[in-house]
Short mmCIF file of C-alpha atoms in Angstrom, two decimals:
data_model
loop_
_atom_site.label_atom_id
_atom_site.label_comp_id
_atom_site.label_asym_id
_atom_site.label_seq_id
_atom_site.Cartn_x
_atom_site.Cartn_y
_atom_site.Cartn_z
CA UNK A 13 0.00 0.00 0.00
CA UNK A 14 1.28 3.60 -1.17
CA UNK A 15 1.50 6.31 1.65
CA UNK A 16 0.77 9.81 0.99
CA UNK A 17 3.75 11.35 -0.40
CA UNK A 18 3.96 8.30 -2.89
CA UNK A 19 0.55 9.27 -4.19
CA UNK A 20 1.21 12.56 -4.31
CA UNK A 21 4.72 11.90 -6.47
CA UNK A 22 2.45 9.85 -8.50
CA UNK A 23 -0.28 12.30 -9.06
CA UNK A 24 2.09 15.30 -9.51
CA UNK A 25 4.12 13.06 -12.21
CA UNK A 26 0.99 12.34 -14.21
CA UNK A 27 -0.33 16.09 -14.20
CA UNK A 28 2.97 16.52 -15.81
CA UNK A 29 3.00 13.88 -18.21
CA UNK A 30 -1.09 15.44 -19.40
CA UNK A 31 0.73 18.62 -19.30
CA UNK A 32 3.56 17.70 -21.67
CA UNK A 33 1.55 15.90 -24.07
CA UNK A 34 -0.54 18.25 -24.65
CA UNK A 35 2.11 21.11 -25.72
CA UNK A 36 3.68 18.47 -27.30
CA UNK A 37 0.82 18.01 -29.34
CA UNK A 38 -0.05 22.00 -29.66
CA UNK A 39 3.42 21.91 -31.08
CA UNK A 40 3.03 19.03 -33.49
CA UNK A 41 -0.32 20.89 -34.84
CA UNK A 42 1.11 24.40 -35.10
CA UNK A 43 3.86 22.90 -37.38
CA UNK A 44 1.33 21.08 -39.19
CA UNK A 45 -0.62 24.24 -39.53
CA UNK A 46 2.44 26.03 -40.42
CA UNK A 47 3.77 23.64 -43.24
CA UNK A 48 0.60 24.04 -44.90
CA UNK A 49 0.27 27.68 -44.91
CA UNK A 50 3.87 27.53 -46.54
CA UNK A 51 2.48 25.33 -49.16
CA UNK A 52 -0.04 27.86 -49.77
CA UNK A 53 1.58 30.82 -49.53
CA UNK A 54 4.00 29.59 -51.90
CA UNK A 55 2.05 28.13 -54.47
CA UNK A 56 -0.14 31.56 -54.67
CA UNK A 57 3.40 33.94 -54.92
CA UNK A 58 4.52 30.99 -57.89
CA UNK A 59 1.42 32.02 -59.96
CA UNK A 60 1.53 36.01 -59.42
CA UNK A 61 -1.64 35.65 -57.16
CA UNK A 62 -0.01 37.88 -54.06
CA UNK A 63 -3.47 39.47 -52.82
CA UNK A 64 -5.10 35.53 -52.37
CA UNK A 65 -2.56 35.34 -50.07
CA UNK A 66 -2.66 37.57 -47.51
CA UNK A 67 -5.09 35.94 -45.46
CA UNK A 68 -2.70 32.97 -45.29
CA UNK A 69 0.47 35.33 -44.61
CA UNK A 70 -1.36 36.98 -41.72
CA UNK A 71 -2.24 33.81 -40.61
CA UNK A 72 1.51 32.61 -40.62
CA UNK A 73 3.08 35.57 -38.83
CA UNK A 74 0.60 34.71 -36.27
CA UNK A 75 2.24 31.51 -35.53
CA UNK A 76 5.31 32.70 -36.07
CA UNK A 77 6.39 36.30 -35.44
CA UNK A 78 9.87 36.63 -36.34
CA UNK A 79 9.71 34.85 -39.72
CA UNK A 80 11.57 37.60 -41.64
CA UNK A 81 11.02 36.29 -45.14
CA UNK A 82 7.63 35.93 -44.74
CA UNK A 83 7.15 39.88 -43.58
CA UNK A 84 8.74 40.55 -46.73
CA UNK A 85 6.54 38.31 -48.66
CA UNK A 86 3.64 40.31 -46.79
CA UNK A 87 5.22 43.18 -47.82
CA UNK A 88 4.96 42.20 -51.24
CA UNK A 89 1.26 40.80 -51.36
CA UNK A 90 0.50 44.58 -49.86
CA UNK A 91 2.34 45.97 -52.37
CA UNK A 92 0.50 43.95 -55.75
CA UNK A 93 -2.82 43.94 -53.83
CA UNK A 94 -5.87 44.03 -56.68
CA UNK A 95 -8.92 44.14 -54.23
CA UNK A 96 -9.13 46.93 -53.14
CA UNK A 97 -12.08 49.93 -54.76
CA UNK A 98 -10.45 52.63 -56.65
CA UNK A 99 -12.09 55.89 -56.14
CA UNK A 100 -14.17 56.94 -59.58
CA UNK A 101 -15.11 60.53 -60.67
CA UNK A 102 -18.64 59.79 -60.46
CA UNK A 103 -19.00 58.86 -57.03
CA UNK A 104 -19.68 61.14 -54.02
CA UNK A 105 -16.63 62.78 -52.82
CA UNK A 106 -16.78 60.96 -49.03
CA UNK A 107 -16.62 57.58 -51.36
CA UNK A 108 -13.90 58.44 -52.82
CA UNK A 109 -11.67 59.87 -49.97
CA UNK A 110 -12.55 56.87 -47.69
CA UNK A 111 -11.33 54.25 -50.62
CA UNK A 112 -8.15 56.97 -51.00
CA UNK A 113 -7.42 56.58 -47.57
CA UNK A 114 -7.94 52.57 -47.33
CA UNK A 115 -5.47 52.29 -50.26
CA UNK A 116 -2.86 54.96 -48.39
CA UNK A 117 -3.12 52.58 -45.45
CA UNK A 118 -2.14 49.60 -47.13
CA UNK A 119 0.77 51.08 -49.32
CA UNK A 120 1.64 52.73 -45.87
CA UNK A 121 1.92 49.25 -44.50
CA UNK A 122 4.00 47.88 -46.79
CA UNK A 123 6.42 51.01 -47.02
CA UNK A 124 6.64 50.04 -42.53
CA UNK A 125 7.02 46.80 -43.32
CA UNK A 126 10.03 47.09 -46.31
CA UNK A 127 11.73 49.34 -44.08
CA UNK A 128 12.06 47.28 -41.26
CA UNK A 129 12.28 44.20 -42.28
CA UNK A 130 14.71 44.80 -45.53
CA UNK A 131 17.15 46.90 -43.01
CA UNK A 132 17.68 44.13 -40.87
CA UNK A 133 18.06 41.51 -43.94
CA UNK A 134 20.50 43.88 -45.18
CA UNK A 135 22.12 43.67 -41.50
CA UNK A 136 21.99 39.99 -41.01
CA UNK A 137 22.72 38.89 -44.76
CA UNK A 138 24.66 41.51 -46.36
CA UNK A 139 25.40 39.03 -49.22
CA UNK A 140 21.56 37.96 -50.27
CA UNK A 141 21.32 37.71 -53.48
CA UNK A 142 17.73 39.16 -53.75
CA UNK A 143 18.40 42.33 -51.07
CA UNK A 144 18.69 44.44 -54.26
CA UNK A 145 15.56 42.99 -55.42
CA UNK A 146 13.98 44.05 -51.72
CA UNK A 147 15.28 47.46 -52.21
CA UNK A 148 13.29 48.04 -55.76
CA UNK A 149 9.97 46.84 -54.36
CA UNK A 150 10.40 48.89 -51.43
CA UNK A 151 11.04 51.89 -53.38
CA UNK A 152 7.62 51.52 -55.30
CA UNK A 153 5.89 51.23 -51.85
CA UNK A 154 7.75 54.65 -51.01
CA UNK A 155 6.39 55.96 -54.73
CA UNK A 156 2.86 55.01 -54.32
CA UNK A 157 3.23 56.50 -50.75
CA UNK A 158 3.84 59.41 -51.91
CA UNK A 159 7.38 59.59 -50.94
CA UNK A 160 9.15 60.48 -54.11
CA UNK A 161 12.46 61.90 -53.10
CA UNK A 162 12.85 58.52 -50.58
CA UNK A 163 11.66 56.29 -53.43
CA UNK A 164 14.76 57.90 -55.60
CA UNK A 165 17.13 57.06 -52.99
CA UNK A 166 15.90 53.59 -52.78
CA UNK A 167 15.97 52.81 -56.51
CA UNK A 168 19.74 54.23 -56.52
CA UNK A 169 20.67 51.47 -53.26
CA UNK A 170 18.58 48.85 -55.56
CA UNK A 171 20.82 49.18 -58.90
CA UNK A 172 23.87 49.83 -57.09
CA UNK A 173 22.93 46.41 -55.26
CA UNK A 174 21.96 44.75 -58.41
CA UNK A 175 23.01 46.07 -62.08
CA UNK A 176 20.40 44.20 -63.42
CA UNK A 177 17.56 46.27 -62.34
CA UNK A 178 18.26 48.81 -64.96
CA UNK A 179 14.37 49.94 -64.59
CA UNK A 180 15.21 51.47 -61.38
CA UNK A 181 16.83 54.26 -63.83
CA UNK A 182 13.78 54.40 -65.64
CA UNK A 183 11.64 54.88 -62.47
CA UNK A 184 14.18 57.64 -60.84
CA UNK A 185 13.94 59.27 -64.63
CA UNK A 186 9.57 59.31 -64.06
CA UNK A 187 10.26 60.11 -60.48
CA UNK A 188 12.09 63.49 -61.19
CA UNK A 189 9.48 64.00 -64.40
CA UNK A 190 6.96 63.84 -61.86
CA UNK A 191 9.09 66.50 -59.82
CA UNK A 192 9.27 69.00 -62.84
CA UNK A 193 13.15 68.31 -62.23
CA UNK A 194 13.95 68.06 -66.19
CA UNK A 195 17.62 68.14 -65.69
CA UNK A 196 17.98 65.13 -63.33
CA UNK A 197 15.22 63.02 -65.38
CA UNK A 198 17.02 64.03 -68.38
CA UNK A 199 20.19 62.41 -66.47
CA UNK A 200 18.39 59.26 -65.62
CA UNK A 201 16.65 58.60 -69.02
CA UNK A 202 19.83 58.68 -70.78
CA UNK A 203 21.46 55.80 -67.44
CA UNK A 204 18.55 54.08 -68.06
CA UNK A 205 19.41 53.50 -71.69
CA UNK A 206 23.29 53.19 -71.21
CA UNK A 207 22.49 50.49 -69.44
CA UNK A 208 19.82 48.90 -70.80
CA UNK A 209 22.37 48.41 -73.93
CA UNK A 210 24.75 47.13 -71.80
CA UNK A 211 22.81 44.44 -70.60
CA UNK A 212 21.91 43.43 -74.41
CA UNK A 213 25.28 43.26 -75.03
CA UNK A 214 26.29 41.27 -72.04
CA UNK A 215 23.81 38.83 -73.00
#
């Protein structure tokens, strides 16, 4: 016969053993949960279908937080979202400044999330091969933000990082258009086609 303190070993060791399997299998379910939203995520990003995915990216930096690809690739769906209502000419002005603001909002959120999440890939992995790539879709963000003279400076890090994104010229060339800075867009039309013509050649 078991005295007290051996029964209450025994009962304290099975709470624990409940207690364990069960965050064992909250763990086993999360990555479950997890490897499926990858899947998802993914497959939607493979076919150009960024806004379908959001729900699933939110989903997955629920689960996990400090997945700093996936920001990016949040980043990104903000950035090519399709569903949201543009404002038309015909509607009532209230329409159209609430829509203006819901689309400010979400270019907003993707400029906040570029910023802090390319910085600290550019800190961690100085070397990525895609960081210039980063850059030039956080420099549209900037654009559509509003931010023109940023979204210069940006296109400038992304072709410095990356030759290959000779459109950044192009866009710094529209930027300063946009600016009624002829000069400098005059400067960055003639880059853009310098090295557009490289490229040809190299290939």
């Amino acid at each position: 016969m078991m005295d007290k303190t051996t029964i209450y070993i025994f009962k304290l060791v099975s709470v624990c053993f409940v207690i364990v399997t069960s965050i064992s299998a909250g763990g086993s379910k999360k990555k479950e949960e997890t490897i499926a939203l990858k899947k998802q995520i993914y497959g939607l990003h493979k076919v150009d279908e960024e806004t379908n995915s959001i729900p699933y990216l939110e989903r997955y930096l629920e689960l996990s937080q400090n997945e700093l690809y996936f920001k990016l690739l949040y980043a990104k769906a903000l950035l090519y979202r399709n569903d949201l209502s543009v404002p038309k000419p015909d509607e009532p002005a209230e329409d159209r400044i609430n829509k203006a603001k819901i689309i400010q909002k979400n270019y907003n959120l993707a400029s906040k999330l570029f910023q802090e999440n390319v910085l600290h890939l550019e800190k961690v992995r100085p070397r990525d091969p895609n960081l210039g790539r980063w850059y030039y879709l956080w420099a549209f963000s900037e654009w559509f933000s509003d931010n023109k003279e940023k979204s210069i400076k940006l296109f400038l890090r992304a072709v410095k990082l990356d030759y290959r994104l000779t459109e950044s010229y192009y866009n710094i060339a529209s930027l300063y258009e946009s600016l009624g800075q002829w000069k400098d867009a005059s400067l960055y039309w003639r880059k853009f086609e310098k090295a557009e013509k490289e490229l040809e050649e190299e290939d």
